[in-house]
Amino acid sequence: MKQIHLASGLLSLLTFFVIEVNAQSITITPKWTAQAQFAGYYVAEKMGFYKEEGLEVHIRHPFISESSFSFLDKGLAQAVVMNLSYALTERAMGGARVVNIMQTSQENNLMLVSRSPLKGISSLQHKKIAVWNHLSQKLLDQIARFYNLQVEWVRFNSGVNIFLSGAVDICLVGSFNEYPQLIECGMKIDSTCTLRFADYGYNLPEDGLYITEEFLYQHPEAVRKLVRASIRGWIWANEHREETLDIVMEQVHRCNVGTNRYHQRKMLEEVLRLQVDRRTGKRTYHLSREGFNCAVNHLLPENVQKSNHISYEDFVK
């Protein structure tokens, strides 16, 4: 009997060892430093969801001045979190063969905050507008072209000091990060001094998970497992928010990011809200055809749409 138990134990150990040796190694690079915006991926790694799928997943954050796309482009990561706007413009105008395999954001979080009332898009004409360094110039040019704007884009890395100091007239902020930061700094923001992009026809879905076509064709089963485990991580994060914040705070402490639990809670709540499709009231984790078409119409000039046509089926897998 002991020999049977011993043989069974050795077989289990051997099976575990083989699974570990054959595990597909994948590096995920979020588009920013550690924060609750990427909570679902942290959860999937911490709770072992990736390992259960036979994947060895590593999460590698970029520096503030780096884009997640550069990690994919240089082969430093196999999957990256990017805005739909960034990914689409890089594919259409930069030739990058990237594909969307999962969509977390379903609603746009971008806002403009001003010291004086904003009466529509025309209020932006000839203003200094602070924008993040990681936004591509192609995207900014296309936004200005779409709304017929002449503005001065002032680049900055992070935070809200550029606006608080009075260096710019208007600042681009995210509803889940910089906007609550301004409030936490004691600033009282009148609703007439804010402009939400989503209210002006620019309700583009944002965060999605992207890989190269080459990686998809070489490892289709690993990609399916990656998506399945990542979705499971986000579902768990939505259902266990305080435990998720524990995991997030482990990440931010490990990465030496200056923040606090209160701010990360506000971020997590807003990120999870933005994941809900307002038409269905559900989290689909999929980029809809409507969201894709909205991005194409807003971001790509007509000549690019005609000369370098990208179909929904080519871009969304």
Tab-separated table of C-alpha atoms in Angstrom:
chain	number	residue	atom	x	y	z
A	1	MET	CA	0.000	0.000	0.000
A	2	LYS	CA	2.813	2.420	0.858
A	3	GLN	CA	4.409	1.706	-2.510
A	4	ILE	CA	1.141	2.592	-4.271
A	5	HIS	CA	0.865	5.871	-2.335
A	6	LEU	CA	4.517	6.655	-3.062
A	7	ALA	CA	4.104	5.911	-6.771
A	8	SER	CA	0.953	8.041	-6.881
A	9	GLY	CA	2.756	10.904	-5.171
A	10	LEU	CA	5.697	10.688	-7.539
A	11	LEU	CA	3.341	10.653	-10.527
A	12	SER	CA	1.532	13.778	-9.284
A	13	LEU	CA	4.849	15.525	-8.700
A	14	LEU	CA	6.090	14.535	-12.133
A	15	THR	CA	2.866	15.744	-13.770
A	16	PHE	CA	3.147	19.098	-11.963
A	17	PHE	CA	6.777	19.401	-13.036
A	18	VAL	CA	5.939	18.702	-16.682
A	19	ILE	CA	3.130	21.286	-16.645
A	20	GLU	CA	5.490	23.865	-15.143
A	21	VAL	CA	8.241	23.129	-17.647
A	22	ASN	CA	5.812	23.305	-20.599
A	23	ALA	CA	3.995	26.417	-19.366
A	24	GLN	CA	3.731	29.167	-21.985
A	25	SER	CA	5.609	32.229	-20.730
A	26	ILE	CA	3.843	35.527	-21.432
A	27	THR	CA	4.738	39.031	-20.321
A	28	ILE	CA	1.870	41.523	-19.980
A	29	THR	CA	2.774	45.204	-19.978
A	30	PRO	CA	0.101	47.624	-18.719
A	31	LYS	CA	0.095	51.074	-20.273
A	32	TRP	CA	1.076	52.826	-17.047
A	33	THR	CA	2.716	52.294	-13.677
A	34	ALA	CA	1.051	50.074	-11.084
A	35	GLN	CA	-2.487	51.120	-10.128
A	36	ALA	CA	-6.060	49.828	-9.848
A	37	GLN	CA	-6.620	50.477	-13.559
A	38	PHE	CA	-5.037	47.051	-14.156
A	39	ALA	CA	-6.488	45.235	-11.154
A	40	GLY	CA	-7.931	42.287	-13.077
A	41	TYR	CA	-4.517	41.241	-14.367
A	42	TYR	CA	-2.998	41.498	-10.881
A	43	VAL	CA	-5.818	39.344	-9.510
A	44	ALA	CA	-5.413	36.699	-12.222
A	45	GLU	CA	-1.702	36.452	-11.434
A	46	LYS	CA	-2.083	36.549	-7.643
A	47	MET	CA	-4.978	34.081	-7.466
A	48	GLY	CA	-3.274	31.607	-9.777
A	49	PHE	CA	-5.795	31.881	-12.615
A	50	TYR	CA	-3.021	32.061	-15.215
A	51	LYS	CA	-1.220	29.068	-13.708
A	52	GLU	CA	-4.426	27.053	-13.775
A	53	GLU	CA	-4.473	27.628	-17.527
A	54	GLY	CA	-0.878	26.405	-17.838
A	55	LEU	CA	0.518	29.908	-18.362
A	56	GLU	CA	3.503	31.554	-16.717
A	57	VAL	CA	2.488	35.210	-16.800
A	58	HIS	CA	4.721	38.086	-15.726
A	59	ILE	CA	3.435	41.660	-15.365
A	60	ARG	CA	6.039	44.233	-16.328
A	61	HIS	CA	5.145	47.912	-15.996
A	62	PRO	CA	6.657	50.610	-18.208
A	63	PHE	CA	8.371	53.700	-16.887
A	64	ILE	CA	6.301	56.880	-16.972
A	65	SER	CA	8.015	58.063	-20.163
A	66	GLU	CA	7.542	54.715	-21.974
A	67	SER	CA	4.551	53.444	-23.926
A	68	SER	CA	3.291	49.893	-23.604
A	69	PHE	CA	3.308	49.711	-27.409
A	70	SER	CA	7.103	50.108	-27.408
A	71	PHE	CA	7.342	46.895	-25.328
A	72	LEU	CA	5.292	45.014	-27.906
A	73	ASP	CA	7.168	46.576	-30.792
A	74	LYS	CA	10.552	45.599	-29.334
A	75	GLY	CA	9.466	42.095	-28.358
A	76	LEU	CA	9.773	42.810	-24.630
A	77	ALA	CA	6.160	41.789	-24.000
A	78	GLN	CA	3.754	39.450	-25.760
A	79	ALA	CA	0.593	41.245	-24.612
A	80	VAL	CA	0.071	44.898	-23.732
A	81	VAL	CA	-2.720	47.119	-22.493
A	82	MET	CA	-3.379	49.987	-24.892
A	83	ASN	CA	-6.096	52.464	-25.687
A	84	LEU	CA	-8.133	51.561	-28.752
A	85	SER	CA	-7.194	54.967	-30.186
A	86	TYR	CA	-3.466	54.283	-29.835
A	87	ALA	CA	-3.638	50.758	-31.195
A	88	LEU	CA	-5.801	51.675	-34.178
A	89	THR	CA	-3.678	54.653	-35.252
A	90	GLU	CA	-0.479	52.621	-34.903
A	91	ARG	CA	-1.930	49.898	-37.107
A	92	ALA	CA	-3.455	52.194	-39.717
A	93	MET	CA	-0.735	54.844	-39.923
A	94	GLY	CA	2.285	53.102	-38.432
A	95	GLY	CA	1.903	49.676	-39.980
A	96	ALA	CA	1.915	47.808	-36.659
A	97	ARG	CA	0.188	44.433	-36.993
A	98	VAL	CA	-1.602	44.539	-33.652
A	99	VAL	CA	-4.908	42.871	-32.850
A	100	ASN	CA	-7.406	43.282	-30.036
A	101	ILE	CA	-8.034	40.085	-28.057
A	102	MET	CA	-9.964	41.532	-25.103
A	103	GLN	CA	-11.665	44.840	-24.289
A	104	THR	CA	-12.124	45.979	-20.715
A	105	SER	CA	-13.184	49.622	-21.187
A	106	GLN	CA	-16.552	50.230	-22.859
A	107	GLU	CA	-16.859	53.951	-22.139
A	108	ASN	CA	-14.447	56.842	-22.577
A	109	ASN	CA	-13.045	58.411	-19.399
A	110	LEU	CA	-11.337	61.465	-20.903
A	111	MET	CA	-12.271	64.875	-19.560
A	112	LEU	CA	-11.062	68.439	-19.937
A	113	VAL	CA	-10.923	70.616	-16.841
A	114	SER	CA	-10.675	74.400	-17.126
A	115	ARG	CA	-10.444	77.363	-14.775
A	116	SER	CA	-13.211	79.108	-16.701
A	117	PRO	CA	-16.504	77.733	-18.072
A	118	LEU	CA	-16.320	75.558	-21.175
A	119	LYS	CA	-19.200	76.211	-23.555
A	120	GLY	CA	-18.661	73.373	-25.924
A	121	ILE	CA	-15.773	72.441	-28.201
A	122	SER	CA	-15.389	75.990	-29.528
A	123	SER	CA	-14.169	77.066	-26.073
A	124	LEU	CA	-10.941	75.146	-26.719
A	125	GLN	CA	-9.819	77.274	-29.658
A	126	HIS	CA	-6.327	78.776	-29.243
A	127	LYS	CA	-5.927	77.422	-25.711
A	128	LYS	CA	-2.962	75.717	-24.064
A	129	ILE	CA	-4.093	72.204	-23.261
A	130	ALA	CA	-1.948	69.873	-21.161
A	131	VAL	CA	-1.883	66.298	-22.471
A	132	TRP	CA	-0.033	63.165	-21.388
A	133	ASN	CA	3.252	62.285	-23.039
A	134	HIS	CA	2.096	58.780	-23.884
A	135	LEU	CA	-0.629	60.035	-26.244
A	136	SER	CA	0.567	59.790	-29.839
A	137	GLN	CA	0.863	62.968	-31.875
A	138	LYS	CA	-1.082	61.250	-34.678
A	139	LEU	CA	-4.020	60.888	-32.313
A	140	LEU	CA	-3.855	64.507	-31.125
A	141	ASP	CA	-3.610	65.792	-34.688
A	142	GLN	CA	-6.627	63.771	-35.710
A	143	ILE	CA	-8.702	64.989	-32.739
A	144	ALA	CA	-7.836	68.581	-33.613
A	145	ARG	CA	-8.690	67.933	-37.262
A	146	PHE	CA	-11.976	66.231	-36.420
A	147	TYR	CA	-13.175	69.164	-34.290
A	148	ASN	CA	-11.479	71.839	-36.446
A	149	LEU	CA	-9.374	73.051	-33.514
A	150	GLN	CA	-6.239	75.147	-33.345
A	151	VAL	CA	-4.701	74.492	-29.941
A	152	GLU	CA	-1.284	74.251	-28.326
A	153	TRP	CA	-0.672	70.814	-26.841
A	154	VAL	CA	1.575	70.983	-23.764
A	155	ARG	CA	3.108	67.618	-22.891
A	156	PHE	CA	3.449	66.321	-19.323
A	157	ASN	CA	4.182	62.957	-17.736
A	158	SER	CA	1.739	62.592	-14.870
A	159	GLY	CA	-0.048	64.209	-11.956
A	160	VAL	CA	-2.032	67.449	-11.814
A	161	ASN	CA	0.642	69.990	-10.849
A	162	ILE	CA	0.846	71.431	-14.361
A	163	PHE	CA	-2.782	72.530	-14.002
A	164	LEU	CA	-2.660	73.542	-10.340
A	165	SER	CA	0.385	75.740	-11.030
A	166	GLY	CA	-1.482	77.698	-13.699
A	167	ALA	CA	0.953	76.716	-16.458
A	168	VAL	CA	-1.913	75.767	-18.795
A	169	ASP	CA	-5.458	76.928	-19.456
A	170	ILE	CA	-6.985	73.486	-19.668
A	171	CYS	CA	-5.856	70.018	-18.645
A	172	LEU	CA	-6.764	66.628	-20.027
A	173	VAL	CA	-7.641	64.319	-17.131
A	174	GLY	CA	-8.988	60.840	-16.631
A	175	SER	CA	-12.238	60.397	-14.717
A	176	PHE	CA	-10.644	57.585	-12.684
A	177	ASN	CA	-7.290	59.186	-11.884
A	178	GLU	CA	-6.442	62.868	-12.298
A	179	TYR	CA	-9.987	64.140	-11.806
A	180	PRO	CA	-10.321	62.625	-8.314
A	181	GLN	CA	-6.726	63.782	-7.640
A	182	LEU	CA	-7.817	67.386	-8.209
A	183	ILE	CA	-10.697	66.936	-5.786
A	184	GLU	CA	-8.390	65.266	-3.253
A	185	CYS	CA	-6.136	68.331	-3.516
A	186	GLY	CA	-9.062	70.437	-2.300
A	187	MET	CA	-10.023	71.937	-5.662
A	188	LYS	CA	-13.717	72.667	-6.068
A	189	ILE	CA	-14.561	72.048	-9.710
A	190	ASP	CA	-17.724	73.566	-11.106
A	191	SER	CA	-19.514	71.301	-13.580
A	192	THR	CA	-19.470	74.144	-16.135
A	193	CYS	CA	-15.663	73.940	-16.148
A	194	THR	CA	-15.532	70.330	-17.281
A	195	LEU	CA	-16.072	68.743	-20.654
A	196	ARG	CA	-16.476	64.992	-21.051
A	197	PHE	CA	-15.393	63.682	-24.436
A	198	ALA	CA	-18.168	61.061	-24.324
A	199	ASP	CA	-20.792	63.821	-24.331
A	200	TYR	CA	-19.479	65.192	-27.633
A	201	GLY	CA	-19.595	62.067	-29.750
A	202	TYR	CA	-16.146	60.836	-28.698
A	203	ASN	CA	-17.263	57.904	-26.583
A	204	LEU	CA	-14.485	55.616	-27.763
A	205	PRO	CA	-13.823	52.470	-25.721
A	206	GLU	CA	-10.338	52.679	-24.243
A	207	ASP	CA	-8.319	49.956	-22.479
A	208	GLY	CA	-7.944	46.677	-24.318
A	209	LEU	CA	-5.455	43.821	-24.416
A	210	TYR	CA	-3.372	43.637	-27.607
A	211	ILE	CA	-0.938	41.202	-29.156
A	212	THR	CA	0.719	40.876	-32.552
A	213	GLU	CA	-0.855	38.849	-35.360
A	214	GLU	CA	2.310	36.753	-35.411
A	215	PHE	CA	1.953	35.731	-31.759
A	216	LEU	CA	-1.725	34.905	-32.297
A	217	TYR	CA	-0.958	32.603	-35.209
A	218	GLN	CA	1.923	30.922	-33.397
A	219	HIS	CA	0.135	30.443	-30.043
A	220	PRO	CA	-3.660	30.527	-30.578
A	221	GLU	CA	-4.445	28.232	-27.637
A	222	ALA	CA	-2.223	30.209	-25.243
A	223	VAL	CA	-4.002	33.400	-26.325
A	224	ARG	CA	-7.405	31.862	-25.576
A	225	LYS	CA	-6.172	30.805	-22.146
A	226	LEU	CA	-4.726	34.267	-21.483
A	227	VAL	CA	-8.033	35.932	-22.292
A	228	ARG	CA	-10.042	33.416	-20.281
A	229	ALA	CA	-7.893	33.847	-17.162
A	230	SER	CA	-7.775	37.646	-17.513
A	231	ILE	CA	-11.556	37.900	-17.755
A	232	ARG	CA	-11.815	35.657	-14.716
A	233	GLY	CA	-9.495	38.050	-12.885
A	234	TRP	CA	-11.671	41.058	-13.716
A	235	ILE	CA	-14.865	39.263	-12.696
A	236	TRP	CA	-13.264	38.345	-9.369
A	237	ALA	CA	-12.084	41.938	-8.913
A	238	ASN	CA	-15.610	43.248	-9.396
A	239	GLU	CA	-17.051	40.769	-6.912
A	240	HIS	CA	-14.302	41.115	-4.258
A	241	ARG	CA	-13.341	44.790	-4.288
A	242	GLU	CA	-11.682	45.109	-0.890
A	243	GLU	CA	-9.595	41.967	-1.423
A	244	THR	CA	-8.711	43.297	-4.861
A	245	LEU	CA	-7.512	46.544	-3.274
A	246	ASP	CA	-5.221	44.475	-1.043
A	247	ILE	CA	-3.685	42.960	-4.187
A	248	VAL	CA	-3.432	46.367	-5.880
A	249	MET	CA	-1.687	47.890	-2.880
A	250	GLU	CA	0.829	45.018	-2.895
A	251	GLN	CA	1.632	45.917	-6.494
A	252	VAL	CA	1.990	49.660	-5.923
A	253	HIS	CA	4.222	49.100	-2.877
A	254	ARG	CA	6.364	46.634	-4.824
A	255	CYS	CA	6.727	49.182	-7.639
A	256	ASN	CA	7.339	52.110	-5.225
A	257	VAL	CA	4.367	54.086	-6.543
A	258	GLY	CA	3.250	56.975	-4.357
A	259	THR	CA	-0.486	56.587	-3.767
A	260	ASN	CA	-2.978	55.555	-1.112
A	261	ARG	CA	-5.805	53.084	-0.674
A	262	TYR	CA	-8.498	55.781	-0.784
A	263	HIS	CA	-7.412	56.963	-4.230
A	264	GLN	CA	-7.017	53.419	-5.531
A	265	ARG	CA	-10.516	52.571	-4.294
A	266	LYS	CA	-11.954	55.539	-6.189
A	267	MET	CA	-10.019	54.466	-9.270
A	268	LEU	CA	-11.180	50.860	-9.060
A	269	GLU	CA	-14.825	51.903	-8.670
A	270	GLU	CA	-14.674	54.150	-11.746
A	271	VAL	CA	-12.701	51.671	-13.867
A	272	LEU	CA	-15.273	48.971	-13.115
A	273	ARG	CA	-18.105	51.387	-13.958
A	274	LEU	CA	-16.518	52.167	-17.313
A	275	GLN	CA	-16.439	48.449	-18.136
A	276	VAL	CA	-20.231	48.273	-18.310
A	277	ASP	CA	-21.755	48.570	-21.776
A	278	ARG	CA	-24.370	51.284	-21.345
A	279	ARG	CA	-26.610	49.678	-23.993
A	280	THR	CA	-26.772	46.250	-22.361
A	281	GLY	CA	-25.786	46.996	-18.774
A	282	LYS	CA	-23.302	44.111	-18.932
A	283	ARG	CA	-19.557	43.581	-18.943
A	284	THR	CA	-18.764	41.930	-22.266
A	285	TYR	CA	-14.928	42.139	-22.290
A	286	HIS	CA	-15.274	42.403	-26.067
A	287	LEU	CA	-14.781	45.304	-28.472
A	288	SER	CA	-18.073	45.836	-30.254
A	289	ARG	CA	-18.385	46.587	-33.942
A	290	GLU	CA	-20.006	49.906	-33.004
A	291	GLY	CA	-17.041	50.867	-30.826
A	292	PHE	CA	-14.609	49.921	-33.578
A	293	ASN	CA	-16.503	51.889	-36.235
A	294	CYS	CA	-16.699	54.914	-33.941
A	295	ALA	CA	-12.918	54.825	-33.528
A	296	VAL	CA	-12.283	54.478	-37.260
A	297	ASN	CA	-14.575	57.395	-38.107
A	298	HIS	CA	-13.077	59.662	-35.452
A	299	LEU	CA	-9.414	58.787	-35.727
A	300	LEU	CA	-8.584	57.897	-39.305
A	301	PRO	CA	-8.577	60.479	-42.098
A	302	GLU	CA	-10.684	59.509	-45.112
A	303	ASN	CA	-7.627	58.946	-47.309
A	304	VAL	CA	-6.207	56.509	-44.738
A	305	GLN	CA	-9.528	54.682	-44.434
A	306	LYS	CA	-9.546	54.182	-48.213
A	307	SER	CA	-5.869	53.380	-48.779
A	308	ASN	CA	-5.323	51.227	-45.690
A	309	HIS	CA	-8.714	49.733	-44.944
A	310	ILE	CA	-8.859	47.775	-41.683
A	311	SER	CA	-11.840	45.519	-41.192
A	312	TYR	CA	-13.395	44.724	-37.841
A	313	GLU	CA	-12.653	41.038	-38.410
A	314	ASP	CA	-8.947	41.796	-39.024
A	315	PHE	CA	-8.584	43.923	-35.911
A	316	VAL	CA	-10.752	42.125	-33.333
A	317	LYS	CA	-9.999	38.474	-32.567
